Short mmCIF file of C-alpha atoms in Angstrom, two decimals:
data_model
loop_
_atom_site.label_atom_id
_atom_site.label_comp_id
_atom_site.label_asym_id
_atom_site.label_seq_id
_atom_site.Cartn_x
_atom_site.Cartn_y
_atom_site.Cartn_z
CA MET R 1 0.01 0.04 -0.27
CA PRO R 2 1.29 3.44 -0.81
CA PRO R 3 2.41 6.18 1.66
CA THR R 4 -0.78 8.21 2.38
CA ARG R 5 -1.14 11.81 3.50
CA SER R 6 -4.21 13.58 4.93
CA ALA R 7 -5.78 16.08 3.31
CA ARG R 8 -5.27 18.99 5.69
CA ALA R 9 -1.20 18.01 6.23
CA PRO R 10 1.20 20.30 4.06
CA ALA R 11 2.11 19.21 0.76
CA LEU R 12 6.59 18.32 2.35
CA ASP R 13 7.59 16.35 -0.64
CA SER R 14 11.33 17.77 -0.67
CA LEU R 15 14.00 19.27 2.29
CA ASP R 16 13.76 22.13 0.32
CA GLN R 17 9.75 22.35 0.96
CA LEU R 18 10.16 21.31 4.41
CA ARG R 19 13.07 24.52 5.56
CA ARG R 20 10.71 26.86 3.62
CA TRP R 21 7.99 25.41 5.83
CA LEU R 22 9.70 25.56 9.43
CA ARG R 23 11.20 28.95 8.07
CA LEU R 24 14.99 27.56 8.50
CA SER R 25 18.12 27.93 6.50
CA THR R 26 19.69 24.88 5.08
CA GLY R 27 22.33 25.07 7.83
CA GLU R 28 19.81 25.65 10.25
CA LEU R 29 18.10 22.69 9.32
CA LEU R 30 21.07 20.87 9.55
CA TRP R 31 21.75 22.07 13.13
CA PHE R 32 18.16 21.06 14.05
CA CYS R 33 18.43 17.41 12.51
CA ASP R 34 22.01 17.18 14.51
CA VAL R 35 23.07 15.49 11.25
CA TYR R 36 26.77 15.48 12.32
CA GLY R 37 25.87 13.96 16.22
CA ASN R 38 27.39 16.96 17.81
CA GLY R 39 23.82 16.26 20.33
CA ARG R 40 25.25 13.15 21.47
CA ARG R 41 28.68 14.72 21.78
CA ALA R 42 28.56 18.36 22.90
CA CYS R 43 29.83 18.89 26.40
CA ALA R 44 28.49 22.62 26.59
CA THR R 45 24.68 22.78 27.39
CA ALA R 46 24.83 25.47 25.14
CA LEU R 47 25.37 23.17 21.89
CA ARG R 48 22.71 20.99 22.94
CA HIS R 49 19.35 21.02 21.56
CA TYR R 50 17.44 19.82 24.70
CA ARG R 51 17.60 20.31 28.52
CA HIS R 52 17.99 17.49 30.37
CA ARG R 53 16.40 16.17 34.26
CA TRP R 54 16.43 13.34 36.10
CA ILE R 55 13.32 13.21 38.39
CA ALA R 56 11.99 10.28 40.93
CA LYS R 57 9.54 8.41 39.70
CA ARG R 58 6.88 7.46 42.43
CA SER R 59 7.48 3.74 41.94
CA GLY R 60 10.91 3.92 42.84
CA GLY R 61 13.32 4.69 40.25
CA LEU R 62 14.30 7.48 38.26
CA ARG R 63 13.05 9.19 34.80
CA LEU R 64 14.69 11.43 32.60
CA LEU R 65 13.20 14.07 31.09
CA GLU R 66 14.22 15.42 27.87
CA ILE R 67 12.89 18.76 27.30
CA PRO R 68 13.18 20.86 23.90
CA LYS R 69 14.61 24.53 24.03
CA ALA R 70 12.26 26.96 22.88
CA ARG R 71 13.05 27.41 19.21
CA LEU R 72 13.11 23.39 18.41
CA LYS R 73 9.75 22.88 20.97
CA ARG R 74 8.35 25.69 18.35
CA MET R 75 9.21 23.79 15.02
CA GLN R 76 7.47 20.12 16.95
CA ARG R 77 4.76 22.36 18.14
CA ARG R 78 4.25 22.53 14.43
CA ILE R 79 5.01 19.48 13.41
CA LEU R 80 1.98 18.04 16.19
CA ASP R 81 -0.35 20.35 15.25
CA GLU R 82 -0.46 20.14 11.14
CA LEU R 83 1.44 17.09 10.36
CA LEU R 84 0.29 14.48 13.62
CA SER R 85 -3.10 16.18 15.10
CA HIS R 86 -5.06 14.74 12.20
CA ALA R 87 -3.61 11.26 11.96
CA ALA R 88 -6.61 8.69 13.04
CA ILE R 89 -6.06 7.19 16.78
CA HIS R 90 -6.52 3.52 17.23
CA PRO R 91 -9.93 3.25 19.66
CA ALA R 92 -8.42 1.25 22.29
CA ALA R 93 -5.53 4.30 22.51
CA THR R 94 -6.95 7.00 25.12
CA GLY R 95 -4.10 8.82 26.55
CA PHE R 96 -2.91 11.84 24.63
CA VAL R 97 -6.21 11.77 21.98
CA ARG R 98 -8.02 14.93 22.23
CA GLY R 99 -11.52 13.72 23.69
CA ARG R 100 -10.24 10.74 25.57
CA SER R 101 -8.96 9.97 28.92
CA CYS R 102 -7.94 7.83 31.56
CA LEU R 103 -11.52 7.58 32.73
CA ASP R 104 -12.11 6.23 29.29
CA HIS R 105 -9.28 3.37 29.84
CA ALA R 106 -10.68 2.37 33.19
CA ARG R 107 -14.60 2.86 31.95
CA THR R 108 -13.68 -0.36 29.48
CA HIS R 109 -13.52 -2.75 32.62
CA VAL R 110 -15.60 -2.00 35.17
CA GLY R 111 -17.46 -4.74 36.70
CA ALA R 112 -15.34 -6.89 35.35
CA ARG R 113 -14.62 -10.50 37.30
CA TRP R 114 -11.06 -9.86 36.86
CA VAL R 115 -8.08 -7.34 35.34
CA VAL R 116 -4.80 -7.63 33.79
CA THR R 117 -2.62 -4.47 33.67
CA SER R 118 0.67 -3.69 33.22
CA ASP R 119 2.59 -1.19 31.06
CA LEU R 120 5.11 -1.10 28.92
CA ARG R 121 8.87 -0.74 29.63
CA ASP R 122 10.85 2.69 28.79
CA TRP R 123 7.18 3.33 26.56
CA PHE R 124 9.33 6.89 24.52
CA GLY R 125 12.51 5.91 24.94
CA SER R 126 12.14 2.18 23.90
CA ILE R 127 11.56 3.94 20.18
CA PRO R 128 14.06 4.34 18.18
CA ARG R 129 14.53 6.95 15.30
CA ALA R 130 13.73 4.06 12.04
CA ARG R 131 10.04 3.56 13.72
CA ILE R 132 9.74 7.83 13.46
CA ALA R 133 11.11 7.79 10.07
CA ALA R 134 8.92 4.73 8.96
CA GLN R 135 5.87 6.12 10.47
CA PHE R 136 6.03 9.85 8.79
CA ARG R 137 6.80 7.63 4.86
CA ARG R 138 3.41 5.54 6.13
CA SER R 139 1.86 9.50 6.33
CA GLY R 140 3.46 9.93 2.79
CA ALA R 141 6.50 12.20 3.77
CA SER R 142 9.13 11.21 0.96
CA LYS R 143 11.79 9.30 2.19
CA HIS R 144 14.39 12.29 3.01
CA VAL R 145 11.78 14.43 4.64
CA ALA R 146 10.63 11.87 6.48
CA ASP R 147 14.37 11.00 8.11
CA ALA R 148 14.73 14.72 8.61
CA LEU R 149 10.99 15.04 10.13
CA ALA R 150 12.09 11.92 12.48
CA ARG R 151 15.47 13.35 13.34
CA LEU R 152 13.37 16.49 14.53
CA CYS R 153 11.66 14.35 16.68
CA THR R 154 14.47 12.32 18.27
CA ALA R 155 16.72 12.85 20.58
CA CYS R 156 20.07 11.07 21.60
CA THR R 157 21.04 11.47 24.99
CA PRO R 158 24.61 13.23 26.01
CA SER R 159 26.74 9.77 27.44
CA ALA R 160 27.00 12.67 30.51
CA ILE R 161 23.74 12.72 31.32
CA VAL R 162 22.95 9.17 31.01
CA ASP R 163 26.01 8.48 33.24
CA LEU R 164 24.80 11.53 35.58
CA ALA R 165 22.32 9.18 37.19
CA ALA R 166 24.00 5.51 37.18
CA VAL R 167 21.19 4.16 36.07
CA PRO R 168 20.96 0.51 34.80
CA ASP R 169 19.46 -0.71 31.54
CA ARG R 170 19.58 2.76 29.68
CA ALA R 171 21.45 1.99 26.82
CA HIS R 172 18.95 2.76 24.81
CA LEU R 173 18.82 6.68 25.62
CA ARG R 174 22.45 6.49 23.66
CA VAL R 175 20.73 5.39 20.19
CA PRO R 176 18.18 8.37 18.97
CA HIS R 177 14.76 8.07 20.34
CA LEU R 178 12.11 9.67 21.47
CA PRO R 179 11.96 12.23 24.60
CA GLN R 180 10.21 12.51 26.83
CA GLY R 181 9.21 15.85 27.12
CA ALA R 182 8.88 16.90 23.32
CA PRO R 183 5.08 17.48 22.17
CA THR R 184 5.33 15.34 19.41
CA SER R 185 6.38 12.15 21.28
CA PRO R 186 2.76 11.49 22.76
CA ALA R 187 1.57 11.79 19.45
CA LEU R 188 4.14 9.67 17.76
CA ALA R 189 4.17 7.53 20.32
CA ASN R 190 0.33 6.44 19.62
CA LEU R 191 1.16 5.88 16.32
CA VAL R 192 3.93 3.33 16.24
CA ALA R 193 1.56 1.75 18.32
CA SER R 194 -1.49 1.64 16.16
CA ARG R 195 -0.01 -2.00 14.92
CA LEU R 196 0.15 -3.16 18.61
CA ASP R 197 -3.17 -1.62 19.73
CA ARG R 198 -4.47 -3.78 16.06
CA ARG R 199 -3.21 -6.92 17.20
CA LEU R 200 -4.37 -6.71 20.74
CA ALA R 201 -7.86 -5.37 20.17
CA GLY R 202 -8.02 -8.02 17.66
CA TYR R 203 -6.68 -10.99 20.32
CA ALA R 204 -9.31 -9.29 22.97
CA ARG R 205 -11.94 -9.70 20.18
CA HIS R 206 -11.48 -12.93 18.94
CA ALA R 207 -10.99 -14.27 22.88
CA GLY R 208 -14.06 -11.93 24.99
CA LEU R 209 -11.91 -9.76 26.13
CA ASN R 210 -12.12 -6.19 26.20
CA TYR R 211 -8.63 -3.87 25.91
CA SER R 212 -7.79 -0.58 26.24
CA ARG R 213 -4.35 1.24 26.64
CA TYR R 214 -3.33 4.67 28.54
CA ALA R 215 0.01 5.58 27.41
CA ASP R 216 2.47 2.57 28.40
CA ASP R 217 -0.73 1.39 30.34
CA ILE R 218 -2.26 -1.89 29.14
CA ALA R 219 -5.33 -3.74 31.02
CA LEU R 220 -7.29 -6.31 29.49
CA SER R 221 -10.27 -7.75 31.15
CA PRO R 222 -13.26 -10.55 30.41
CA GLN R 223 -16.61 -9.33 28.89
CA PRO R 224 -20.01 -11.15 31.09
CA GLY R 225 -19.86 -15.24 30.55
CA VAL R 226 -16.40 -15.46 29.37
CA GLU R 227 -14.08 -18.12 31.30
CA THR R 228 -10.94 -16.84 29.94
CA PRO R 229 -8.44 -17.47 32.21
CA PRO R 230 -6.16 -14.16 33.25
CA GLN R 231 -2.76 -15.78 32.82
CA ARG R 232 -3.67 -16.41 29.41
CA ALA R 233 -3.92 -12.84 28.20
CA LEU R 234 -1.02 -11.70 30.01
CA GLU R 235 0.55 -14.37 27.70
CA ALA R 236 -0.96 -13.11 24.57
CA LEU R 237 -0.09 -9.52 25.52
CA GLN R 238 3.30 -10.54 26.71
CA ARG R 239 3.94 -12.03 23.61
CA ILE R 240 2.19 -9.37 20.50
CA ALA R 241 4.32 -6.77 22.35
CA ARG R 242 7.26 -8.11 22.45
CA SER R 243 6.75 -8.99 18.27
CA GLU R 244 5.92 -5.27 17.90
CA GLY R 245 9.49 -4.17 19.93
CA PHE R 246 7.90 -3.58 22.80
CA ARG R 247 8.60 -4.96 26.14
CA VAL R 248 6.07 -5.48 29.05
CA ASN R 249 7.59 -4.26 32.16
CA PRO R 250 7.55 -7.43 34.81
CA ARG R 251 7.62 -5.05 37.93
CA LYS R 252 4.08 -3.76 37.05
CA ILE R 253 1.95 -6.82 35.93
CA ARG R 254 -1.23 -6.82 38.06
CA ILE R 255 -4.01 -9.78 38.06
CA LYS R 256 -6.80 -8.28 40.07
CA ARG R 257 -10.07 -10.58 40.92
CA HIS R 258 -13.57 -8.89 41.77
CA GLY R 259 -13.18 -10.14 45.17
CA SER R 260 -9.92 -7.79 45.70
CA ARG R 261 -10.04 -4.11 45.47
CA MET R 262 -9.14 -3.54 41.11
CA THR R 263 -7.95 -0.49 39.92
CA VAL R 264 -6.79 0.79 36.21
CA CYS R 265 -4.58 3.53 36.33
CA GLY R 266 -5.21 4.03 40.08
CA ILE R 267 -9.11 3.97 39.71
CA VAL R 268 -11.44 1.85 41.27
CA ILE R 269 -13.81 -0.28 38.45
CA ASN R 270 -14.93 -3.04 40.52
CA GLU R 271 -18.48 -1.93 40.40
CA ARG R 272 -18.38 1.71 39.34
CA LEU R 273 -15.59 4.59 39.05
CA ASN R 274 -14.66 5.49 42.15
CA LEU R 275 -11.20 6.57 44.24
CA ALA R 276 -9.53 4.52 46.10
CA ARG R 277 -10.90 4.33 49.77
CA ASP R 278 -7.47 5.65 51.33
CA ALA R 279 -7.51 8.37 49.19
CA TYR R 280 -10.45 9.26 49.59
CA ASP R 281 -10.14 9.24 53.59
CA ARG R 282 -6.77 11.57 52.80
CA LEU R 283 -8.98 13.95 50.94
CA ARG R 284 -12.01 13.88 53.40
CA ALA R 285 -9.88 14.71 56.17
CA ALA R 286 -8.54 17.44 54.37
CA VAL R 287 -11.82 19.08 53.57
CA HIS R 288 -12.50 18.46 57.35
CA ARG R 289 -9.46 20.22 58.06
CA LEU R 290 -9.97 23.09 56.08
CA ALA R 291 -13.51 23.74 56.55
CA SER R 292 -12.89 23.96 60.76
CA SER R 293 -10.26 26.19 60.31
CA THR R 294 -9.43 29.98 59.98
CA ASP R 295 -6.53 30.61 58.81
CA VAL R 296 -5.98 28.56 55.87
CA ASP R 297 -3.67 28.73 52.30
CA PRO R 298 -5.06 29.59 49.73
CA LEU R 299 -2.73 27.54 47.58
CA GLU R 300 -3.86 24.43 50.10
CA ILE R 301 -7.35 25.70 49.40
CA ALA R 302 -6.70 25.42 45.47
CA ARG R 303 -5.03 21.89 45.11
CA VAL R 304 -7.93 20.39 47.43
CA ARG R 305 -10.63 21.99 45.14
CA GLY R 306 -8.48 20.48 42.37
CA ARG R 307 -8.65 17.07 44.00
CA LEU R 308 -12.52 17.20 44.26
CA SER R 309 -12.60 18.25 40.80
CA TRP R 310 -11.03 14.84 40.19
CA LEU R 311 -13.81 12.74 42.46
CA GLU R 312 -16.12 14.52 41.02
CA SER R 313 -15.21 12.92 37.41
CA LEU R 314 -15.53 9.41 39.16
CA ASN R 315 -18.17 9.98 41.77
CA PRO R 316 -20.27 13.34 41.91
CA ARG R 317 -22.19 11.90 44.77
CA ARG R 318 -19.39 11.94 47.10
CA ALA R 319 -17.48 14.99 46.11
CA ALA R 320 -20.65 17.12 45.95
CA LYS R 321 -21.04 16.19 49.98
CA LEU R 322 -17.86 17.23 50.93
CA ARG R 323 -17.39 19.95 48.76
CA ARG R 324 -20.92 21.72 50.28
CA LEU R 325 -18.90 20.91 53.90
CA LEU R 326 -16.25 22.69 52.53
CA GLU R 327 -17.85 25.76 51.34
CA SER R 328 -20.53 25.65 54.10
CA ARG R 329 -17.83 26.87 56.86
CA GLY R 330 -16.83 29.77 54.57
CA THR R 331 -14.35 29.07 53.52
CA PRO R 332 -12.32 31.79 51.47
CA SER R 333 -12.89 32.12 47.82
CA THR R 334 -9.81 31.59 45.60
#
């Protein structure tokens, strides 16, 4: 099947057209595409196109944020808005898609007898430049333009940054990959995962299961009356993900049954969407503390109201009760 271009996407059939579309000189295009590999070798921060920051993950370990500098970020934003935002995303993908959210991801599995959840290891960093170039080719770009676009949307982490955190199993960061922090990375990751979504959704239909994905978080659950064991679903997930170039994170695999608390993306799904009991208790305690205090921090009130809004999206009745308590005590508005 020949590459196809969205009718709304600009015609970029040559590097000169790409250069003019991005308002760059030839030298600037070569510089931002990093054709000489300076980004990987550069020791001076000023010579790099990204700022790097290691942050702690809630589950333990470190995550690398690679944030494009202002000019490259503007180019990536244009690529996202004019080239990527029109692409069709598989219905099972609920993350970073307009009109879809983690609520849709969790809602797919409400009331199931069991749920298998896991995530894909090194979601952005495990997607190499070659797969991004192939995606742009499928979208209708010429070979040279697809390669240049892939270079503009991928990064190669300098060895000094990789070694700084002394984190094991980070060799993939030394080769060009999707950077976590670039505006184009979520959309490109979704597009690269389209075949994974199609195969897992096809398996789920055949086995009588529900399938959904929120970014790197995957969930499978049985439809009513289906007797497929969860271990078989997990084995299929691992096999299909591996054949599509992804790895299921063994430390994040969870099999939960209806007799225990089942969650998807931290949302309880046993009978309906709900907040976990311990999280609700903490929120209720914060509301009571604020409602009974005469000297409160406006920032804390804003944070609690934000948490109430999240609860409202899951359980409006519970949220309304806490909101009435907060407002009835004369808590000052922000």
